[in-house]
PDB file of C-alpha atoms in Angstrom:
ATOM      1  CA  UNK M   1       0.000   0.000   0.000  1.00  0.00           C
ATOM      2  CA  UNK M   2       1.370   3.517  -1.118  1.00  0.00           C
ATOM      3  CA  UNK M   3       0.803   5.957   1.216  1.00  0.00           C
ATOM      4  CA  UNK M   4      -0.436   9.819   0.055  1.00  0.00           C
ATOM      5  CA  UNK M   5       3.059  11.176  -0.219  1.00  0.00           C
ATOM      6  CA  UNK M   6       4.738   8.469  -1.626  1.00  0.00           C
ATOM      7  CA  UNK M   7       2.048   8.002  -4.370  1.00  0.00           C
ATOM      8  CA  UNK M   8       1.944  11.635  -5.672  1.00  0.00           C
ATOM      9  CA  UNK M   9       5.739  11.829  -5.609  1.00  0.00           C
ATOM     10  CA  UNK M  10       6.283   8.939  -7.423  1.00  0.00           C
ATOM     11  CA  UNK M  11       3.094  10.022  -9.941  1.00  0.00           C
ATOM     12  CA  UNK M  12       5.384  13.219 -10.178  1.00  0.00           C
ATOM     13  CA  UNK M  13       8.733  11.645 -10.903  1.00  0.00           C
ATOM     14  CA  UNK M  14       6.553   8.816 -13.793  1.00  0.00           C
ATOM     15  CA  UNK M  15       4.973  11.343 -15.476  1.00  0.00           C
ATOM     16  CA  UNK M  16       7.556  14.306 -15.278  1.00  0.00           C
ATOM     17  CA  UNK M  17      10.721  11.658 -15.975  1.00  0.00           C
ATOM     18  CA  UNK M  18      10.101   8.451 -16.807  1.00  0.00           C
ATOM     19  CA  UNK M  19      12.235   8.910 -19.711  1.00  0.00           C
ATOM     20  CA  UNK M  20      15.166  10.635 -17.832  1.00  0.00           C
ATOM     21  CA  UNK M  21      18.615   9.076 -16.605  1.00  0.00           C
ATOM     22  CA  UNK M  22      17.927   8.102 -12.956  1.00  0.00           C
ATOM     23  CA  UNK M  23      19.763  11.620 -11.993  1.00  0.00           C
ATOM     24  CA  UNK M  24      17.178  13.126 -13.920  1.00  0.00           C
ATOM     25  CA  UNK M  25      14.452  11.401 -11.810  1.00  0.00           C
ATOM     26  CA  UNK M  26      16.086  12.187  -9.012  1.00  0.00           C
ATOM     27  CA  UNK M  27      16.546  16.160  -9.522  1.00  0.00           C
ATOM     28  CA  UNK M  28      12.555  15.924 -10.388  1.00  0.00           C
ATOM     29  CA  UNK M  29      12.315  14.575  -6.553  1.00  0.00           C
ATOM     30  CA  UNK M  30      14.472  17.441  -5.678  1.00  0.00           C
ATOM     31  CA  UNK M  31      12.532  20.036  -6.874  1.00  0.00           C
ATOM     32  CA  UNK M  32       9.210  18.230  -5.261  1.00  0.00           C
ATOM     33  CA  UNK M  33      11.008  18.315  -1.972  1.00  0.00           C
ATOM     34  CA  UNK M  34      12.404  21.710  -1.806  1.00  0.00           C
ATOM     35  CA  UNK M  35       9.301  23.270  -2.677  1.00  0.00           C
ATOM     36  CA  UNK M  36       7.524  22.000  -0.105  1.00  0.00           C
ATOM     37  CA  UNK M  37      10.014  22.663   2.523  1.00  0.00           C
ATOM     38  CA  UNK M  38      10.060  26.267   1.471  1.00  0.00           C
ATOM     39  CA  UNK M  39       6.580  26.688   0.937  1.00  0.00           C
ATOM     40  CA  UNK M  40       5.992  24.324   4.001  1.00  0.00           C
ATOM     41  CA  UNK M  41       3.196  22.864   1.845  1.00  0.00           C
ATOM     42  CA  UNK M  42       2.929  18.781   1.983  1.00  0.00           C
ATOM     43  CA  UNK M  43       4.293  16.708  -0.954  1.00  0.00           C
ATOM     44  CA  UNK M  44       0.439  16.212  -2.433  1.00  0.00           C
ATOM     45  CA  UNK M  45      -0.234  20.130  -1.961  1.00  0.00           C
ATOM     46  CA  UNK M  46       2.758  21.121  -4.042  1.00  0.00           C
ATOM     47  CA  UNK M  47       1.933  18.664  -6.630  1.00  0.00           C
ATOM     48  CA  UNK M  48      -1.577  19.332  -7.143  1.00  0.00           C
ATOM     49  CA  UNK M  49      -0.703  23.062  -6.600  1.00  0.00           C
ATOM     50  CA  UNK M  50      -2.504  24.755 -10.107  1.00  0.00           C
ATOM     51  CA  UNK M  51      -0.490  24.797 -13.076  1.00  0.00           C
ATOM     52  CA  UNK M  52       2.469  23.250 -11.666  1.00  0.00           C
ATOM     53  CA  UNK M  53       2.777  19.860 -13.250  1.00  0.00           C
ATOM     54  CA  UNK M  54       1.248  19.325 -16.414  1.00  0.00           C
ATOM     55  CA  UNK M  55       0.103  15.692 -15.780  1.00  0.00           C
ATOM     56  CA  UNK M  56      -2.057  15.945 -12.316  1.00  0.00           C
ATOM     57  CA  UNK M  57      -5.191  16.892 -13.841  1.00  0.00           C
ATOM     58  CA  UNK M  58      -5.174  14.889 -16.682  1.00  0.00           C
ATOM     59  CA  UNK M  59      -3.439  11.779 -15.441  1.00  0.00           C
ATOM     60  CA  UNK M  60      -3.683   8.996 -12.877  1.00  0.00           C
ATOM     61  CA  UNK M  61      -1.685   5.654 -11.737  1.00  0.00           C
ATOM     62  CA  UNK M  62      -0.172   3.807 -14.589  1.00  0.00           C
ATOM     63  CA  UNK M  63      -0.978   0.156 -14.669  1.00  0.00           C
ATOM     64  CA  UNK M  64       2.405  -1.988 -13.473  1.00  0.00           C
ATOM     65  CA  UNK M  65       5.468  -1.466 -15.014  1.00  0.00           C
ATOM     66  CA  UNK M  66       9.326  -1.587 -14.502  1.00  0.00           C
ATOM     67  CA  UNK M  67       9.419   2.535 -14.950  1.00  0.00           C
ATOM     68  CA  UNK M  68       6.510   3.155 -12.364  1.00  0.00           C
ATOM     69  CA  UNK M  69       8.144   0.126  -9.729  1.00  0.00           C
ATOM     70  CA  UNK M  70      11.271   2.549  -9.898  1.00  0.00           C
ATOM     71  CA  UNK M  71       9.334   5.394  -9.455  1.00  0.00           C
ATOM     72  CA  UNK M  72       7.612   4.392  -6.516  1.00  0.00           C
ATOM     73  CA  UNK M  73      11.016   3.063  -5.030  1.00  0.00           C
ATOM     74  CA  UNK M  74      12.581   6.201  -5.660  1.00  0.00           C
ATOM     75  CA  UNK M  75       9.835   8.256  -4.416  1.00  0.00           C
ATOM     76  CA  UNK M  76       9.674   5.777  -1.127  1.00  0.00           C
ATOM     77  CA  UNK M  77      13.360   6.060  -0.515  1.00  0.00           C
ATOM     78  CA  UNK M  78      13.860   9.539  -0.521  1.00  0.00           C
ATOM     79  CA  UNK M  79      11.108   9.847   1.647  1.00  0.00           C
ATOM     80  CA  UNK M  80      12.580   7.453   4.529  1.00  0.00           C
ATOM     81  CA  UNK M  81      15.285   9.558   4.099  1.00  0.00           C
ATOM     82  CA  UNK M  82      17.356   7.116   2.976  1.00  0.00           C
ATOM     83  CA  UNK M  83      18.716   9.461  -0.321  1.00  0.00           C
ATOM     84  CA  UNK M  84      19.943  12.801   0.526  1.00  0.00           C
ATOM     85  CA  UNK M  85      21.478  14.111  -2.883  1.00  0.00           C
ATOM     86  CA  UNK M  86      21.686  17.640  -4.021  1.00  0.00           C
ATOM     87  CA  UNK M  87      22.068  17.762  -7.725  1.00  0.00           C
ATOM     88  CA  UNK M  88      20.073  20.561  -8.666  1.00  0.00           C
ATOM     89  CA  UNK M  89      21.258  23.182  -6.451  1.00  0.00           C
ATOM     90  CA  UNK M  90      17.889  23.620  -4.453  1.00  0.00           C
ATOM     91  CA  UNK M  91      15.682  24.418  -7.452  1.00  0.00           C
ATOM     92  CA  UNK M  92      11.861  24.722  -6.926  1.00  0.00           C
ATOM     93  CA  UNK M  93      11.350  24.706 -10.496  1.00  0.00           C
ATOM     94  CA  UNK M  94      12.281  22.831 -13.688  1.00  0.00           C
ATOM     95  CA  UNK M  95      11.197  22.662 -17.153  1.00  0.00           C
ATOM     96  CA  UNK M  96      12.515  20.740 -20.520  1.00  0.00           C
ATOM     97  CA  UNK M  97      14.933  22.225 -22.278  1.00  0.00           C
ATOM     98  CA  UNK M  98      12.933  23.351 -25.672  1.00  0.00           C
ATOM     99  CA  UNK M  99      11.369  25.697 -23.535  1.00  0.00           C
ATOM    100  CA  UNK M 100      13.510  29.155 -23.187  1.00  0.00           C
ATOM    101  CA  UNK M 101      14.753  30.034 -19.812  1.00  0.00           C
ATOM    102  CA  UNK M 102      13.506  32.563 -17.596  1.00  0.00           C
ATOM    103  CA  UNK M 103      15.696  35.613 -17.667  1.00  0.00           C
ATOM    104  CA  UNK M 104      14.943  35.811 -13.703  1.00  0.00           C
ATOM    105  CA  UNK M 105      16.879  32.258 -13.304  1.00  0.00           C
ATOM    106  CA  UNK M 106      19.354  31.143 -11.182  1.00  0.00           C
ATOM    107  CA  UNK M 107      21.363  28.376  -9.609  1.00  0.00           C
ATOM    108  CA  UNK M 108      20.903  26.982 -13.462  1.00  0.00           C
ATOM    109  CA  UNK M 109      21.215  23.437 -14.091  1.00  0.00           C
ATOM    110  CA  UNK M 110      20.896  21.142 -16.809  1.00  0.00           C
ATOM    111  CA  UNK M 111      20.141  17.483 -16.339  1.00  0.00           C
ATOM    112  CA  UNK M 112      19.045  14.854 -19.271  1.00  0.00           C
ATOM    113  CA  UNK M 113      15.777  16.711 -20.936  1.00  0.00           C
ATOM    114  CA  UNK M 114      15.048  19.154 -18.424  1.00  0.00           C
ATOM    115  CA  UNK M 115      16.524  22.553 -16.887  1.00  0.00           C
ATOM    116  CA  UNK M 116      16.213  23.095 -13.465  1.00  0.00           C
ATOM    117  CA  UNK M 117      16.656  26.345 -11.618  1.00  0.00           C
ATOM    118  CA  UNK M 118      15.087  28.993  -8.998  1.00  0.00           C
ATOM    119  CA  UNK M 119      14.260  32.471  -9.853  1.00  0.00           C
ATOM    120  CA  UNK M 120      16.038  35.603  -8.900  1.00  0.00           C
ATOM    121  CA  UNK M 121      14.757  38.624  -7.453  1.00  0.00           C
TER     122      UNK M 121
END
């Protein structure tokens, strides 16, 4: 049984990277985590937060597979705490790369597919 957290972090890290090197997957985690530390928002809030993920209002639980079993492992380990990596800097936000950058960005990194960042003030 999945519970709440694990489920929509591991919906997050299918959906958003199932394609991705496992670094990618992981920086995707990253971003899910540090956003809700900062915002102090649970891991379901900041994924069902509007317009923040594409797929969580259009897609569900994938039937079993070999990408969503990693997903969910990777999504359950980081949240025993057994993963503490910091690849991306402590970005709150990432996007793929077709899409231009932000001129506001910071703390820019690129990983697989996807750009990851924060914005500047």
């Amino acid at each position: 049984m999945l519970t709440s957290s694990v489920l929509c972090l591991a919906l997050t890290i299918y959906h958003e990277a199932r394609g991705e090197p496992t670094i990618g997957q992981q920086a995707v985690v990253e971003v899910v985590l540090n956003r809700s530390n900062k915002r102090d928002k649970s891991i379901c809030e900041v994924v069902y937060e509007p317009k923040q993920f594409s797929w969580s209002s259009t897609k569900g639980v994938p039937k079993p597979n070999r990408d969503w079993d990693f997903s969910v492992d990777l999504a359950r380990s980081y949240l025993a705490g057994e993963k503490k990596t910091s690849i991306t800097n402590g970005a709150q936000y990432f996007h793929t790369n077709s899409i231009p950058l932000n001129c506001k960005a910071k703390n820019v990194k690129r990983i697989g597919n996807h750009v990851f960042y924060n914005i500047g003030k």
